[in-house]
Tab-separated table of C-alpha atoms in Angstrom:
chain	number	residue	atom	x	y	z
A	1	MET	CA	-58.639	2.993	15.733
A	2	GLN	CA	-56.866	2.351	18.950
A	3	PHE	CA	-53.304	3.636	19.565
A	4	THR	CA	-51.389	1.196	21.734
A	5	PRO	CA	-47.907	2.401	22.721
A	6	LYS	CA	-45.378	-0.387	22.676
A	7	GLN	CA	-41.614	-0.451	23.026
A	8	LEU	CA	-39.741	-2.813	20.700
A	9	ASN	CA	-36.904	-4.806	22.224
A	10	ASP	CA	-35.251	-5.678	18.955
A	11	ASN	CA	-33.687	-3.153	16.590
A	12	VAL	CA	-34.083	-4.107	12.939
A	13	ASN	CA	-32.302	-1.024	11.650
A	14	VAL	CA	-28.863	-1.913	12.965
A	15	SER	CA	-26.893	-5.010	11.909
A	16	LYS	CA	-25.865	-7.301	14.712
A	17	THR	CA	-22.306	-7.975	13.438
A	18	HIS	CA	-19.615	-6.928	15.883
A	19	PRO	CA	-17.526	-4.132	14.312
A	20	LEU	CA	-14.230	-5.938	15.028
A	21	ILE	CA	-15.451	-9.050	13.210
A	22	GLU	CA	-16.418	-6.899	10.256
A	23	LEU	CA	-12.992	-5.263	10.312
A	24	PHE	CA	-11.395	-8.703	10.318
A	25	TRP	CA	-13.340	-9.813	7.220
A	26	LEU	CA	-12.738	-6.590	5.357
A	27	ILE	CA	-9.000	-6.605	6.000
A	28	GLY	CA	-8.829	-10.297	5.076
A	29	GLY	CA	-10.581	-9.540	1.810
A	30	LEU	CA	-8.222	-6.662	1.167
A	31	ILE	CA	-5.173	-8.861	1.685
A	32	VAL	CA	-6.551	-11.460	-0.739
A	33	LEU	CA	-7.297	-8.717	-3.261
A	34	VAL	CA	-3.810	-7.223	-3.042
A	35	GLY	CA	-2.261	-10.691	-3.308
A	36	LEU	CA	-4.268	-11.392	-6.464
A	37	VAL	CA	-3.245	-8.068	-7.999
A	38	PHE	CA	0.385	-8.844	-7.238
A	39	LEU	CA	0.114	-12.317	-8.763
A	40	ILE	CA	-1.590	-11.054	-11.915
A	41	LEU	CA	0.939	-8.251	-12.229
A	42	GLY	CA	3.749	-10.788	-11.922
A	43	VAL	CA	2.341	-13.031	-14.631
A	44	THR	CA	1.576	-10.180	-17.035
A	45	THR	CA	4.974	-8.593	-16.445
A	46	ASP	CA	6.797	-11.842	-17.161
A	47	TRP	CA	4.785	-12.228	-20.339
A	48	ALA	CA	5.317	-8.617	-21.416
A	49	VAL	CA	9.042	-8.837	-20.666
A	50	SER	CA	9.544	-11.808	-22.964
A	51	LYS	CA	7.633	-10.043	-25.770
A	52	THR	CA	9.197	-6.576	-25.502
A	53	PRO	CA	11.305	-5.850	-28.594
A	54	ILE	CA	14.703	-4.296	-27.955
A	55	LYS	CA	13.602	-1.214	-29.911
A	56	ILE	CA	10.940	-0.395	-27.302
A	57	GLU	CA	13.430	-1.165	-24.579
A	58	ASN	CA	15.833	1.408	-25.991
A	59	TRP	CA	13.081	4.000	-25.873
A	60	ILE	CA	12.359	3.186	-22.194
A	61	GLY	CA	16.109	3.372	-21.650
A	62	HIS	CA	16.203	7.012	-22.708
A	63	LEU	CA	13.527	7.793	-20.127
A	64	ALA	CA	15.323	5.888	-17.382
A	65	LEU	CA	18.686	7.457	-18.161
A	66	ALA	CA	17.308	10.938	-17.589
A	67	GLU	CA	17.113	10.103	-13.875
A	68	PHE	CA	20.793	9.156	-13.604
A	69	PRO	CA	23.025	12.129	-14.330
A	70	ALA	CA	26.253	10.316	-15.202
A	71	ASP	CA	28.952	10.530	-17.893
A	72	GLU	CA	29.810	7.864	-20.390
A	73	ASN	CA	33.118	6.227	-19.521
A	74	LYS	CA	35.306	5.005	-22.388
A	75	ALA	CA	37.644	2.911	-20.228
A	76	LEU	CA	34.736	0.939	-18.745
A	77	GLU	CA	33.105	0.524	-22.155
A	78	GLN	CA	36.326	-0.940	-23.470
A	79	ARG	CA	36.236	-3.609	-20.729
A	80	LEU	CA	32.628	-4.361	-21.482
A	81	GLN	CA	33.400	-4.712	-25.186
A	82	SER	CA	36.055	-7.366	-24.547
A	83	LEU	CA	33.500	-9.260	-22.439
A	84	LEU	CA	30.936	-9.016	-25.232
A	85	ASP	CA	33.529	-10.269	-27.727
A	86	SER	CA	33.947	-13.458	-25.738
A	87	LEU	CA	30.197	-14.178	-25.840
A	88	PRO	CA	29.017	-16.825	-28.340
A	89	GLU	CA	27.959	-15.531	-31.776
A	90	ASP	CA	24.265	-16.259	-31.303
A	91	SER	CA	23.907	-14.523	-27.929
A	92	PRO	CA	20.868	-12.180	-27.880
A	93	LEU	CA	23.025	-9.650	-26.043
A	94	HIS	CA	24.669	-8.721	-29.378
A	95	GLN	CA	21.459	-6.917	-30.370
A	96	TYR	CA	22.038	-4.317	-27.670
A	97	ASN	CA	24.019	-1.161	-28.129
A	98	PHE	CA	25.703	-0.976	-24.730
A	99	HIS	CA	26.772	2.185	-22.917
A	100	VAL	CA	28.544	2.332	-19.573
A	101	PHE	CA	28.149	5.407	-17.401
A	102	LEU	CA	30.179	6.406	-14.365
A	103	ASP	CA	28.308	8.124	-11.530
A	104	GLU	CA	30.479	10.112	-9.101
A	105	SER	CA	28.646	9.143	-5.904
A	106	ASP	CA	30.101	6.869	-3.200
A	107	ILE	CA	27.470	4.137	-3.453
A	108	VAL	CA	28.973	0.651	-3.878
A	109	ASN	CA	26.699	-0.602	-6.620
A	110	ALA	CA	26.077	-0.883	-10.342
A	111	ILE	CA	22.694	-0.826	-12.083
A	112	ALA	CA	21.403	-2.267	-15.342
A	113	LEU	CA	18.947	0.154	-16.965
A	114	PRO	CA	16.709	-0.674	-19.921
A	115	GLY	CA	18.186	-0.205	-23.386
A	116	GLY	CA	21.680	-1.519	-22.670
A	117	ASN	CA	22.728	1.202	-20.265
A	118	ILE	CA	24.881	0.283	-17.273
A	119	VAL	CA	25.562	2.782	-14.492
A	120	VAL	CA	28.636	2.069	-12.372
A	121	TYR	CA	29.052	4.115	-9.185
A	122	ALA	CA	32.452	5.543	-8.288
A	123	GLY	CA	32.142	3.919	-4.844
A	124	LEU	CA	32.211	0.507	-6.484
A	125	LEU	CA	35.160	1.396	-8.695
A	126	ASN	CA	37.158	2.428	-5.604
A	127	GLU	CA	36.563	-0.958	-4.012
A	128	VAL	CA	37.621	-2.941	-7.080
A	129	LYS	CA	41.298	-3.989	-7.059
A	130	SER	CA	41.768	-6.167	-10.167
A	131	GLU	CA	40.653	-6.368	-13.806
A	132	ASN	CA	39.041	-9.722	-13.113
A	133	GLU	CA	36.848	-8.348	-10.318
A	134	LEU	CA	35.696	-5.521	-12.548
A	135	ALA	CA	34.950	-7.997	-15.332
A	136	MET	CA	32.901	-10.041	-12.855
A	137	VAL	CA	30.827	-6.987	-11.894
A	138	LEU	CA	30.205	-6.024	-15.539
A	139	ALA	CA	29.434	-9.628	-16.492
A	140	HIS	CA	26.946	-9.757	-13.609
A	141	GLU	CA	25.142	-6.724	-15.059
A	142	LEU	CA	25.212	-8.364	-18.500
A	143	GLY	CA	23.531	-11.330	-16.830
A	144	HIS	CA	20.657	-9.015	-15.841
A	145	PHE	CA	20.307	-8.002	-19.492
A	146	ALA	CA	20.432	-11.619	-20.662
A	147	HIS	CA	17.582	-12.489	-18.274
A	148	ARG	CA	15.856	-9.126	-18.883
A	149	ASP	CA	15.590	-8.519	-15.130
A	150	HIS	CA	15.848	-4.758	-15.543
A	151	LEU	CA	12.495	-4.768	-17.386
A	152	ARG	CA	10.894	-7.155	-14.932
A	153	GLY	CA	11.716	-4.976	-11.933
A	154	LEU	CA	10.459	-1.876	-13.684
A	155	GLY	CA	7.155	-3.462	-14.722
A	156	ARG	CA	6.145	-4.940	-11.392
A	157	GLY	CA	7.356	-2.039	-9.265
A	158	LEU	CA	5.403	0.332	-11.452
A	159	GLY	CA	2.277	-1.857	-11.412
A	160	VAL	CA	2.277	-2.208	-7.616
A	161	ALA	CA	2.619	1.524	-7.071
A	162	VAL	CA	-0.123	2.342	-9.566
A	163	ALA	CA	-2.539	-0.249	-8.156
A	164	ALA	CA	-2.049	0.874	-4.553
A	165	THR	CA	-2.473	4.524	-5.460
A	166	LEU	CA	-5.633	3.803	-7.421
A	167	LEU	CA	-7.136	1.933	-4.488
A	168	PHE	CA	-6.286	4.279	-1.649
A	169	GLY	CA	-5.115	7.582	-3.076
A	170	GLU	CA	-1.620	9.050	-3.023
A	171	GLU	CA	-1.377	10.354	0.503
A	172	SER	CA	-3.132	7.629	2.438
A	173	ALA	CA	-1.283	5.620	5.054
A	174	ALA	CA	-2.819	2.437	3.667
A	175	SER	CA	-1.164	2.766	0.256
A	176	SER	CA	2.273	3.389	1.769
A	177	LEU	CA	1.750	0.335	3.980
A	178	VAL	CA	0.795	-1.792	0.966
A	179	SER	CA	3.755	-0.707	-1.135
A	180	LYS	CA	6.106	-1.232	1.817
A	181	THR	CA	4.903	-4.806	2.322
A	182	LEU	CA	4.992	-5.575	-1.381
A	183	LEU	CA	8.432	-4.097	-1.887
A	184	THR	CA	9.900	-6.627	0.542
A	185	PHE	CA	8.454	-9.277	-1.775
A	186	GLN	CA	10.158	-7.367	-4.534
A	187	ALA	CA	13.558	-7.602	-2.818
A	188	ARG	CA	13.065	-11.324	-2.341
A	189	TYR	CA	12.105	-11.736	-5.975
A	190	SER	CA	15.186	-9.886	-7.106
A	191	GLN	CA	17.491	-11.937	-4.846
A	192	ASP	CA	16.839	-14.955	-7.067
A	193	GLN	CA	17.548	-12.796	-10.091
A	194	GLU	CA	20.797	-11.629	-8.508
A	195	SER	CA	21.943	-15.221	-7.994
A	196	ALA	CA	21.076	-16.062	-11.604
A	197	ALA	CA	23.029	-13.024	-12.780
A	198	ASP	CA	25.983	-14.092	-10.599
A	199	GLN	CA	25.942	-17.437	-12.333
A	200	PHE	CA	25.865	-15.836	-15.769
A	201	GLY	CA	28.685	-13.506	-14.692
A	202	LEU	CA	30.865	-16.381	-13.532
A	203	ASP	CA	30.460	-18.252	-16.822
A	204	LEU	CA	31.267	-15.155	-18.863
A	205	LEU	CA	34.274	-14.299	-16.686
A	206	THR	CA	35.667	-17.769	-17.273
A	207	ARG	CA	35.146	-17.466	-21.034
A	208	ARG	CA	36.939	-14.116	-21.045
A	209	TYR	CA	40.016	-14.994	-18.954
A	210	GLY	CA	40.060	-18.780	-19.211
A	211	HIS	CA	39.846	-19.113	-15.414
A	212	ALA	CA	37.507	-18.032	-12.592
A	213	GLY	CA	40.119	-16.116	-10.595
A	214	GLY	CA	38.778	-12.922	-8.991
A	215	ALA	CA	35.138	-13.998	-9.131
A	216	THR	CA	34.649	-13.886	-5.364
A	217	ASP	CA	37.307	-11.280	-4.412
A	218	PHE	CA	34.948	-8.334	-4.557
A	219	PHE	CA	32.321	-9.947	-2.351
A	220	SER	CA	34.842	-11.149	0.222
A	221	ARG	CA	36.126	-7.582	0.530
A	222	LEU	CA	32.564	-6.456	1.141
A	223	THR	CA	32.175	-9.029	3.911
A	224	GLU	CA	35.404	-7.792	5.548
A	225	ASP	CA	34.482	-4.120	5.826
A	226	ALA	CA	30.892	-4.678	6.858
A	227	GLY	CA	30.816	-0.974	7.593
A	228	SER	CA	28.882	1.959	6.312
A	229	LYS	CA	28.189	1.089	2.703
A	230	LEU	CA	27.056	-2.459	3.175
A	231	PRO	CA	23.423	-1.961	4.216
A	232	TYR	CA	22.610	-0.388	0.854
A	233	LEU	CA	23.830	-3.415	-1.008
A	234	LEU	CA	22.105	-5.806	1.359
A	235	ALA	CA	18.710	-4.327	0.673
A	236	SER	CA	18.281	-5.801	-2.796
A	237	HIS	CA	21.155	-8.262	-3.101
A	238	PRO	CA	21.758	-11.509	-1.211
A	239	HIS	CA	24.290	-11.366	1.619
A	240	PRO	CA	27.867	-11.350	0.160
A	241	LYS	CA	28.750	-14.430	2.217
A	242	VAL	CA	25.888	-16.344	0.596
A	243	ARG	CA	26.995	-15.196	-2.856
A	244	ILE	CA	30.596	-16.297	-2.243
A	245	ASP	CA	29.463	-19.734	-1.101
A	246	ALA	CA	27.189	-20.141	-4.119
A	247	LEU	CA	29.947	-19.034	-6.509
A	248	ASN	CA	32.520	-21.381	-4.945
A	249	LYS	CA	30.094	-24.266	-5.292
A	250	LEU	CA	29.598	-23.419	-8.966
A	251	ILE	CA	33.362	-23.137	-9.584
A	252	LYS	CA	33.845	-26.569	-8.045
A	253	GLY	CA	30.870	-28.103	-9.914
A	254	ARG	CA	32.007	-26.806	-13.300
A	255	HIS	CA	35.705	-27.617	-12.691
A	256	TYR	CA	36.794	-24.027	-13.384
A	257	SER	CA	40.443	-23.346	-12.616
A	258	ILE	CA	41.592	-20.351	-10.608
A	259	ALA	CA	44.681	-18.424	-11.668
A	260	LYS	CA	46.316	-15.153	-10.643
A	261	THR	CA	44.308	-11.975	-11.276
A	262	GLN	CA	45.530	-8.956	-13.257
A	263	PRO	CA	45.839	-5.690	-11.319
A	264	LEU	CA	43.646	-2.827	-12.436
A	265	ALA	CA	45.090	-0.972	-15.449
A	266	PRO	CA	46.175	2.647	-14.807
A	267	ASP	CA	43.369	4.197	-16.875
A	268	LEU	CA	40.836	3.261	-14.217
A	269	LEU	CA	42.872	4.027	-11.102
A	270	PRO	CA	41.483	6.955	-9.112
B	1	MET	CA	11.808	2.163	18.325
B	2	GLU	CA	13.387	3.252	15.053
B	3	ILE	CA	10.795	1.347	13.055
B	4	LEU	CA	8.096	3.203	14.987
B	5	LEU	CA	9.657	6.562	14.135
B	6	GLN	CA	10.107	5.659	10.474
B	7	ASN	CA	6.448	4.727	10.141
B	8	PHE	CA	5.186	7.623	12.211
B	9	ASP	CA	2.128	8.214	10.040
B	10	LEU	CA	1.239	4.561	10.468
B	11	VAL	CA	1.527	4.838	14.253
B	12	ILE	CA	-0.722	7.885	14.291
B	13	PHE	CA	-3.194	6.006	12.126
B	14	LEU	CA	-3.266	3.023	14.505
B	15	VAL	CA	-3.539	5.183	17.627
B	16	LEU	CA	-6.431	7.102	16.100
B	17	ALA	CA	-8.160	3.885	15.064
B	18	ILE	CA	-7.855	2.318	18.538
B	19	PHE	CA	-8.872	5.539	20.258
B	20	GLY	CA	-11.775	5.922	17.843
B	21	TYR	CA	-12.943	2.391	18.550
B	22	THR	CA	-12.869	2.683	22.369
B	23	ALA	CA	-14.310	6.178	22.589
B	24	GLY	CA	-16.825	5.516	19.833
B	25	SER	CA	-18.246	2.302	21.265
B	26	LEU	CA	-18.370	3.731	24.813
B	27	ALA	CA	-20.294	6.753	23.567
B	28	GLU	CA	-22.617	4.554	21.536
B	29	LYS	CA	-23.421	2.262	24.453
B	30	ARG	CA	-24.164	5.211	26.726
B	31	HIS	CA	-26.291	6.863	24.090
B	32	TYR	CA	-28.365	3.730	23.486
B	33	ARG	CA	-28.942	3.294	27.230
B	34	SER	CA	-30.212	6.854	27.453
B	35	ILE	CA	-32.367	6.489	24.299
B	36	ILE	CA	-34.070	3.341	25.572
B	37	LYS	CA	-34.684	4.860	29.010
B	38	ARG	CA	-36.196	8.065	27.601
B	39	GLU	CA	-38.243	6.197	25.013
B	40	LYS	CA	-39.818	4.258	27.866
B	41	GLU	CA	-40.620	7.474	29.752
B	42	LEU	CA	-42.231	9.099	26.706
B	43	LEU	CA	-44.020	5.975	25.513
B	44	LYS	CA	-47.441	7.432	26.317
B	45	MET	CA	-47.006	10.296	23.871
B	46	ALA	CA	-48.423	9.185	20.508
B	47	VAL	CA	-46.496	10.087	17.387
B	48	VAL	CA	-48.062	9.323	14.006
B	49	THR	CA	-47.221	10.184	10.439
B	50	ALA	CA	-50.914	10.387	9.527
B	51	GLU	CA	-52.494	13.819	9.074
B	52	GLY	CA	-55.471	13.213	11.350
B	53	SER	CA	-58.609	15.286	11.660
B	54	PHE	CA	-60.249	16.315	14.912
B	55	PRO	CA	-63.472	18.112	15.790
B	56	PRO	CA	-62.474	21.760	16.417
B	57	GLU	CA	-64.006	21.927	19.911
B	58	ARG	CA	-61.677	19.215	21.222
B	59	ILE	CA	-58.494	21.065	20.257
B	60	GLN	CA	-57.127	23.662	22.598
B	61	GLU	CA	-53.858	24.475	20.844
B	62	VAL	CA	-51.598	23.285	18.023
B	63	ALA	CA	-47.858	23.944	17.630
B	64	LEU	CA	-44.970	23.055	15.417
B	65	VAL	CA	-42.475	20.968	17.351
B	66	MET	CA	-39.111	19.738	16.193
B	67	GLY	CA	-36.047	18.016	17.449
B	68	SER	CA	-32.709	17.824	15.735
B	69	VAL	CA	-29.379	16.250	16.547
B	70	VAL	CA	-25.910	16.034	14.990
B	71	ILE	CA	-23.804	12.943	15.600
B	72	SER	CA	-20.217	12.573	14.444
B	73	ILE	CA	-18.650	9.412	13.075
B	74	ASP	CA	-15.467	8.237	14.747
B	75	TYR	CA	-12.191	7.311	13.083
B	76	PHE	CA	-12.778	3.577	13.400
B	77	LYS	CA	-16.226	3.707	11.800
B	78	ARG	CA	-14.690	5.701	8.984
B	79	ILE	CA	-12.040	3.024	8.346
B	80	LEU	CA	-14.740	0.351	8.207
B	81	ALA	CA	-16.760	2.465	5.783
B	82	ILE	CA	-13.716	3.124	3.533
B	83	LEU	CA	-12.989	-0.599	3.388
B	84	ARG	CA	-16.665	-1.188	2.579
B	85	ASN	CA	-16.332	1.224	-0.331
B	86	ILE	CA	-13.900	-1.224	-1.937
B	87	PHE	CA	-16.074	-4.310	-1.641
B	88	GLY	CA	-19.597	-2.907	-1.589
B	89	GLY	CA	-22.418	-4.122	0.632
B	90	ARG	CA	-24.128	-2.771	3.730
B	91	VAL	CA	-22.130	-0.083	5.504
B	92	LYS	CA	-22.874	-1.581	8.884
B	93	SER	CA	-20.702	0.836	10.817
B	94	TYR	CA	-22.900	3.772	9.776
B	95	GLU	CA	-26.216	2.014	10.429
B	96	SER	CA	-26.128	2.503	14.203
B	97	LEU	CA	-25.112	6.125	13.678
B	98	VAL	CA	-28.176	6.976	11.589
B	99	ASP	CA	-30.403	4.918	13.891
B	100	ARG	CA	-29.181	6.828	16.939
B	101	ALA	CA	-29.583	10.174	15.205
B	102	ARG	CA	-33.193	9.495	14.128
B	103	ARG	CA	-34.342	8.122	17.466
B	104	GLU	CA	-32.663	10.964	19.341
B	105	ALA	CA	-34.306	13.534	17.034
B	106	ILE	CA	-37.742	12.010	17.631
B	107	LEU	CA	-37.103	11.957	21.382
B	108	ARG	CA	-36.148	15.631	21.438
B	109	MET	CA	-39.249	16.464	19.431
B	110	LYS	CA	-41.368	14.539	21.908
B	111	GLU	CA	-39.694	16.289	24.850
B	112	SER	CA	-40.413	19.650	23.301
B	113	ALA	CA	-44.077	18.664	22.776
B	114	LYS	CA	-44.346	17.466	26.351
B	115	GLU	CA	-43.121	20.838	27.632
B	116	GLN	CA	-45.999	22.465	25.794
B	117	GLY	CA	-48.443	20.089	27.380
B	118	ALA	CA	-49.270	18.198	24.193
B	119	LYS	CA	-50.590	14.635	24.301
B	120	MET	CA	-49.818	13.667	20.708
B	121	ILE	CA	-47.902	14.649	17.593
B	122	ILE	CA	-49.416	14.180	14.139
B	123	ASN	CA	-47.959	14.499	10.648
B	124	MET	CA	-44.464	13.675	11.857
B	125	ARG	CA	-41.651	13.906	9.279
B	126	LEU	CA	-38.009	12.818	9.496
B	127	GLU	CA	-35.085	14.100	7.491
B	128	THR	CA	-31.421	13.237	7.444
B	129	ALA	CA	-28.546	15.352	6.200
B	130	THR	CA	-24.788	15.064	6.192
B	131	ILE	CA	-22.671	17.783	7.689
B	132	GLY	CA	-19.146	17.897	6.306
B	133	ARG	CA	-19.824	16.523	2.841
B	134	SER	CA	-16.286	15.246	2.369
B	135	ALA	CA	-16.913	12.619	5.019
B	136	ASN	CA	-14.945	9.913	3.230
B	137	LYS	CA	-12.261	12.142	1.817
B	138	LYS	CA	-8.810	12.707	3.195
B	139	LYS	CA	-8.402	13.428	6.868
B	140	SER	CA	-11.893	14.782	7.466
B	141	VAL	CA	-14.509	13.244	9.676
B	142	GLY	CA	-18.117	13.849	8.792
B	143	SER	CA	-21.299	13.897	10.841
B	144	VAL	CA	-24.920	13.077	10.321
B	145	GLU	CA	-27.829	15.375	11.187
B	146	ALA	CA	-31.341	14.102	11.749
B	147	ILE	CA	-34.312	16.401	12.165
B	148	ALA	CA	-37.808	15.327	13.173
B	149	TYR	CA	-40.770	17.699	13.050
B	150	GLY	CA	-44.512	17.453	13.401
B	151	THR	CA	-47.643	19.110	14.702
B	152	ALA	CA	-48.179	18.858	18.434
B	153	ILE	CA	-51.783	18.907	19.593
B	154	VAL	CA	-52.909	20.063	23.024
B	155	MET	CA	-56.352	18.620	23.677
B	156	ASN	CA	-59.100	20.040	25.814
């Protein structure tokens, strides 16, 4: 046997693909994968939301409420009750047992939590000047319950976080990047829900008082002092100016009249 | 600027990835140039995996020779490998690493045999090991070790 030394020019043990091209394909695949997960989560959440009985929702509500240390407020509940009384008899909202909580922090916002719990922040109550404005805010939150948005947000937000963590682990930069990108989608998604809730709120306000006076007052005040508290509200809600325009268009389209608003009753003045 | 500060971990991640890519591919190119050059120089030395048998009078001396090398992965290769873990398939970014390690180990073994005046190495074996087992886990970068060993024969 003859040994003939020979140097090979080609290397069969290493793939020829350029690493950057491989990176491009892998990241592309990842984006498609994440998009699919988000789509599937959206569809399943919508389905689950429409099937969730209010009993289960109440149970979730107890869990959610534990995160918001706030006291039940009788004066606010009284306002909510008069709004509920002006709803039609067959409204699904009558199945809820509503509670309104007042949180002492300065945030200008109100949240609808599962199980018929509404948290109103003291910051919002300080900004409100008339009964009609307050009714509009509460009716807006009732709109979220009517459309079951509070469950929708919970389901998808939870699903996204779980999926990203499963893929990349809790502390990885990739999973925080994914949830950051997806949560902007989330804000966009909820902006449509906010507009739908505004619409519901306007209709209910008109049923309650017989006119749409005060529907836009709160938002126009927000536009005026575009100061410190505004950015928080802007994150998940449409710009107040946009909301005012949409509401005015609705008022005109539905031929709602506008009359004088009632000042806030003394039991809610700070 | 504020966005950069808010996503500081992301910035670090990107800087490491870019640095890993440039440094890693420069090092790889240089290493391959040196491997090919030295392989050419040592081409005459025969290395076989066969056991071989020789008439005793022709053999002057036998010796165990070995060469080993440890090569580290870079941050960019690690990212590619992690992404590969999701989809499956050939981990191409690690292929060149193992290839370099094995060829370098064989070269060092040959160099050591040459120093002892040997003309050939028989019964050559190659082994690969990982150093830093948690290579794909959080924040650690692993390395690969290759060791080549065989019997060097000095002929009369």
